[in-house]
Amino acid sequence: MFRQILRSSVASSARSANVSRRAFHASRFVKEHYLDATPEVFEKQVINAEDPNKLVIVDFYADWCGPCKTLTPLLKRVTSDVSETDGQEVDLVTVNTDEQMELAQKYQIRALPTVTAFKGGKPLGHFVGAIPPPELSKALKTWVAATPRS
């Protein structure tokens, strides 16, 4: 009886070890999410991005904003899924306008949520308010295909 319990325990531990190894499986890195960005992070990841052709989506939001609570998770999902962005990598930067008022003023954020697309450190376009997923996908694909402004 003791041997049977011991074998069962060892087998269970082995199965757990196998599951743990699978949990650490690495896959190709396709995006970055910079949540609650500071001005320094914004400068580095948006304005002075390493790849001038990489799309960076900036989500200006506030914790009290109801539509923001709907839009931000959707932005996280679509920027994580290269099938939503025509195979291109897209970074997401979120900026809490209550904490980063200087950035909100600099980019003339007047309503929330405001989502602005950047390439090469320059704004490509924006939308205001929570938009339906099909419209978001269309905007992302348009911005991915756009060339950075000079």
mmCIF file of C-alpha atoms in Angstrom:
data_model
loop_
_atom_site.group_PDB
_atom_site.id
_atom_site.type_symbol
_atom_site.label_atom_id
_atom_site.label_comp_id
_atom_site.label_asym_id
_atom_site.label_seq_id
_atom_site.Cartn_x
_atom_site.Cartn_y
_atom_site.Cartn_z
ATOM 1 C CA MET A 1 0.000 0.000 0.000
ATOM 2 C CA PHE A 2 2.783 2.432 0.964
ATOM 3 C CA ARG A 3 4.627 1.667 -2.304
ATOM 4 C CA GLN A 4 1.479 2.341 -4.306
ATOM 5 C CA ILE A 5 1.004 5.745 -2.631
ATOM 6 C CA LEU A 6 4.686 6.551 -3.100
ATOM 7 C CA ARG A 7 4.544 5.621 -6.809
ATOM 8 C CA SER A 8 1.418 7.693 -7.225
ATOM 9 C CA SER A 9 3.094 10.651 -5.519
ATOM 10 C CA VAL A 10 6.238 10.329 -7.663
ATOM 11 C CA ALA A 11 4.158 10.034 -10.852
ATOM 12 C CA SER A 12 2.129 13.060 -9.841
ATOM 13 C CA SER A 13 5.325 15.055 -9.189
ATOM 14 C CA ALA A 14 6.692 14.043 -12.577
ATOM 15 C CA ARG A 15 3.494 15.177 -14.266
ATOM 16 C CA SER A 16 3.696 18.500 -12.403
ATOM 17 C CA ALA A 17 7.302 18.919 -13.498
ATOM 18 C CA ASN A 18 6.305 18.318 -17.130
ATOM 19 C CA VAL A 19 3.522 20.859 -16.869
ATOM 20 C CA SER A 20 5.923 23.396 -15.372
ATOM 21 C CA ARG A 21 8.393 22.921 -18.205
ATOM 22 C CA ARG A 22 5.650 23.552 -20.729
ATOM 23 C CA ALA A 23 4.578 26.689 -18.882
ATOM 24 C CA PHE A 24 8.012 28.206 -19.509
ATOM 25 C CA HIS A 25 7.999 27.505 -23.242
ATOM 26 C CA ALA A 26 9.301 30.564 -25.048
ATOM 27 C CA SER A 27 7.726 31.917 -28.181
ATOM 28 C CA ARG A 28 8.728 34.716 -30.549
ATOM 29 C CA PHE A 29 8.422 38.129 -28.921
ATOM 30 C CA VAL A 30 6.038 40.263 -30.945
ATOM 31 C CA LYS A 31 5.082 43.336 -28.953
ATOM 32 C CA GLU A 32 5.691 45.495 -25.931
ATOM 33 C CA HIS A 33 3.142 46.966 -23.573
ATOM 34 C CA TYR A 34 4.246 49.963 -21.534
ATOM 35 C CA LEU A 35 1.421 50.522 -19.077
ATOM 36 C CA ASP A 36 1.139 53.789 -17.126
ATOM 37 C CA ALA A 37 4.074 55.314 -18.959
ATOM 38 C CA THR A 38 6.068 58.139 -17.451
ATOM 39 C CA PRO A 39 7.319 61.029 -19.625
ATOM 40 C CA GLU A 40 10.709 59.293 -19.776
ATOM 41 C CA VAL A 41 9.211 56.013 -21.012
ATOM 42 C CA PHE A 42 7.031 57.925 -23.486
ATOM 43 C CA GLU A 43 10.062 59.755 -24.850
ATOM 44 C CA LYS A 44 12.097 56.570 -25.217
ATOM 45 C CA GLN A 45 9.403 54.230 -26.581
ATOM 46 C CA VAL A 46 7.295 56.630 -28.667
ATOM 47 C CA ILE A 47 9.312 59.677 -29.711
ATOM 48 C CA ASN A 48 12.736 58.023 -29.955
ATOM 49 C CA ALA A 49 11.613 54.487 -30.834
ATOM 50 C CA GLU A 50 14.410 52.209 -32.043
ATOM 51 C CA ASP A 51 12.496 51.199 -35.183
ATOM 52 C CA PRO A 52 11.062 54.251 -36.978
ATOM 53 C CA ASN A 53 8.724 52.009 -39.011
ATOM 54 C CA LYS A 54 7.180 50.297 -35.992
ATOM 55 C CA LEU A 55 3.687 51.409 -35.051
ATOM 56 C CA VAL A 56 3.250 52.574 -31.463
ATOM 57 C CA ILE A 57 -0.295 52.989 -30.175
ATOM 58 C CA VAL A 58 -0.701 55.442 -27.294
ATOM 59 C CA ASP A 59 -3.826 55.106 -25.155
ATOM 60 C CA PHE A 60 -4.511 58.282 -23.159
ATOM 61 C CA TYR A 61 -6.906 57.274 -20.362
ATOM 62 C CA ALA A 62 -7.980 57.875 -16.758
ATOM 63 C CA ASP A 63 -8.946 55.373 -14.070
ATOM 64 C CA TRP A 64 -12.380 56.971 -13.621
ATOM 65 C CA CYS A 65 -13.215 56.816 -17.360
ATOM 66 C CA GLY A 66 -15.799 54.115 -18.135
ATOM 67 C CA PRO A 67 -15.116 53.837 -21.900
ATOM 68 C CA CYS A 68 -11.377 53.635 -21.124
ATOM 69 C CA LYS A 69 -12.004 50.512 -19.050
ATOM 70 C CA THR A 70 -13.609 48.930 -22.109
ATOM 71 C CA LEU A 71 -11.074 50.084 -24.687
ATOM 72 C CA THR A 72 -7.761 49.410 -22.921
ATOM 73 C CA PRO A 73 -8.217 45.602 -22.665
ATOM 74 C CA LEU A 74 -9.242 45.535 -26.328
ATOM 75 C CA LEU A 75 -6.099 47.490 -27.279
ATOM 76 C CA LYS A 76 -3.961 45.063 -25.263
ATOM 77 C CA ARG A 77 -5.528 42.129 -27.100
ATOM 78 C CA VAL A 78 -5.260 43.472 -30.642
ATOM 79 C CA THR A 79 -1.707 44.774 -30.210
ATOM 80 C CA SER A 80 -0.699 41.322 -28.932
ATOM 81 C CA ASP A 81 -2.144 39.547 -31.972
ATOM 82 C CA VAL A 82 -0.130 39.973 -35.191
ATOM 83 C CA SER A 83 -3.082 38.666 -37.214
ATOM 84 C CA GLU A 84 -4.892 41.895 -36.225
ATOM 85 C CA THR A 85 -1.980 44.012 -37.476
ATOM 86 C CA ASP A 86 -1.166 42.357 -40.812
ATOM 87 C CA GLY A 87 1.769 40.488 -39.284
ATOM 88 C CA GLN A 88 3.452 43.665 -38.029
ATOM 89 C CA GLU A 89 4.666 44.216 -34.491
ATOM 90 C CA VAL A 90 2.806 46.968 -32.646
ATOM 91 C CA ASP A 91 3.687 48.425 -29.249
ATOM 92 C CA LEU A 92 1.137 49.795 -26.808
ATOM 93 C CA VAL A 93 1.845 52.671 -24.442
ATOM 94 C CA THR A 94 -0.819 53.731 -21.954
ATOM 95 C CA VAL A 95 -0.735 57.181 -20.358
ATOM 96 C CA ASN A 96 -2.817 58.001 -17.299
ATOM 97 C CA THR A 97 -3.785 61.612 -17.976
ATOM 98 C CA ASP A 98 -4.482 62.309 -14.293
ATOM 99 C CA GLU A 99 -0.874 61.404 -13.443
ATOM 100 C CA GLN A 100 0.820 62.673 -16.626
ATOM 101 C CA MET A 101 -0.939 65.992 -17.219
ATOM 102 C CA GLU A 102 2.042 67.427 -19.118
ATOM 103 C CA LEU A 103 1.781 64.728 -21.797
ATOM 104 C CA ALA A 104 -1.988 65.186 -22.030
ATOM 105 C CA GLN A 105 -1.534 68.935 -22.503
ATOM 106 C CA LYS A 106 1.304 68.522 -25.012
ATOM 107 C CA TYR A 107 -0.845 66.261 -27.213
ATOM 108 C CA GLN A 108 -3.989 68.345 -26.640
ATOM 109 C CA ILE A 109 -6.022 65.534 -25.080
ATOM 110 C CA ARG A 110 -9.497 66.988 -24.549
ATOM 111 C CA ALA A 111 -11.608 63.831 -24.190
ATOM 112 C CA LEU A 112 -11.038 60.277 -23.016
ATOM 113 C CA PRO A 113 -10.142 57.794 -24.185
ATOM 114 C CA THR A 114 -7.979 59.238 -26.934
ATOM 115 C CA VAL A 115 -5.850 56.820 -28.922
ATOM 116 C CA THR A 116 -3.016 58.221 -31.040
ATOM 117 C CA ALA A 117 -0.864 56.221 -33.453
ATOM 118 C CA PHE A 118 2.824 57.105 -33.790
ATOM 119 C CA LYS A 119 5.483 56.043 -36.272
ATOM 120 C CA GLY A 120 8.965 57.461 -36.355
ATOM 121 C CA GLY A 121 8.114 59.589 -33.325
ATOM 122 C CA LYS A 122 5.384 61.445 -35.215
ATOM 123 C CA PRO A 123 1.597 61.146 -34.799
ATOM 124 C CA LEU A 124 -0.132 59.377 -37.711
ATOM 125 C CA GLY A 125 -3.709 59.750 -36.593
ATOM 126 C CA HIS A 126 -6.050 59.319 -33.675
ATOM 127 C CA PHE A 127 -9.560 58.543 -32.546
ATOM 128 C CA VAL A 128 -11.554 59.590 -29.516
ATOM 129 C CA GLY A 129 -13.880 57.299 -27.577
ATOM 130 C CA ALA A 130 -14.294 53.563 -27.365
ATOM 131 C CA ILE A 131 -14.823 52.235 -30.877
ATOM 132 C CA PRO A 132 -16.096 48.783 -31.863
ATOM 133 C CA PRO A 133 -13.505 46.053 -32.556
ATOM 134 C CA PRO A 134 -14.021 46.056 -36.362
ATOM 135 C CA GLU A 135 -13.328 49.812 -36.510
ATOM 136 C CA LEU A 136 -10.268 49.384 -34.284
ATOM 137 C CA SER A 137 -8.924 46.623 -36.545
ATOM 138 C CA LYS A 138 -9.466 48.818 -39.600
ATOM 139 C CA ALA A 139 -7.661 51.768 -37.963
ATOM 140 C CA LEU A 140 -4.730 49.568 -36.923
ATOM 141 C CA LYS A 141 -4.334 48.115 -40.412
ATOM 142 C CA THR A 142 -4.435 51.606 -41.927
ATOM 143 C CA TRP A 143 -1.794 52.864 -39.482
ATOM 144 C CA VAL A 144 0.424 49.788 -39.940
ATOM 145 C CA ALA A 145 0.459 50.406 -43.705
ATOM 146 C CA ALA A 146 1.122 54.145 -43.369
ATOM 147 C CA THR A 147 4.596 55.587 -43.802
ATOM 148 C CA PRO A 148 6.008 57.820 -41.070
ATOM 149 C CA ARG A 149 5.562 61.557 -41.583
ATOM 150 C CA SER A 150 8.674 63.611 -42.235
#
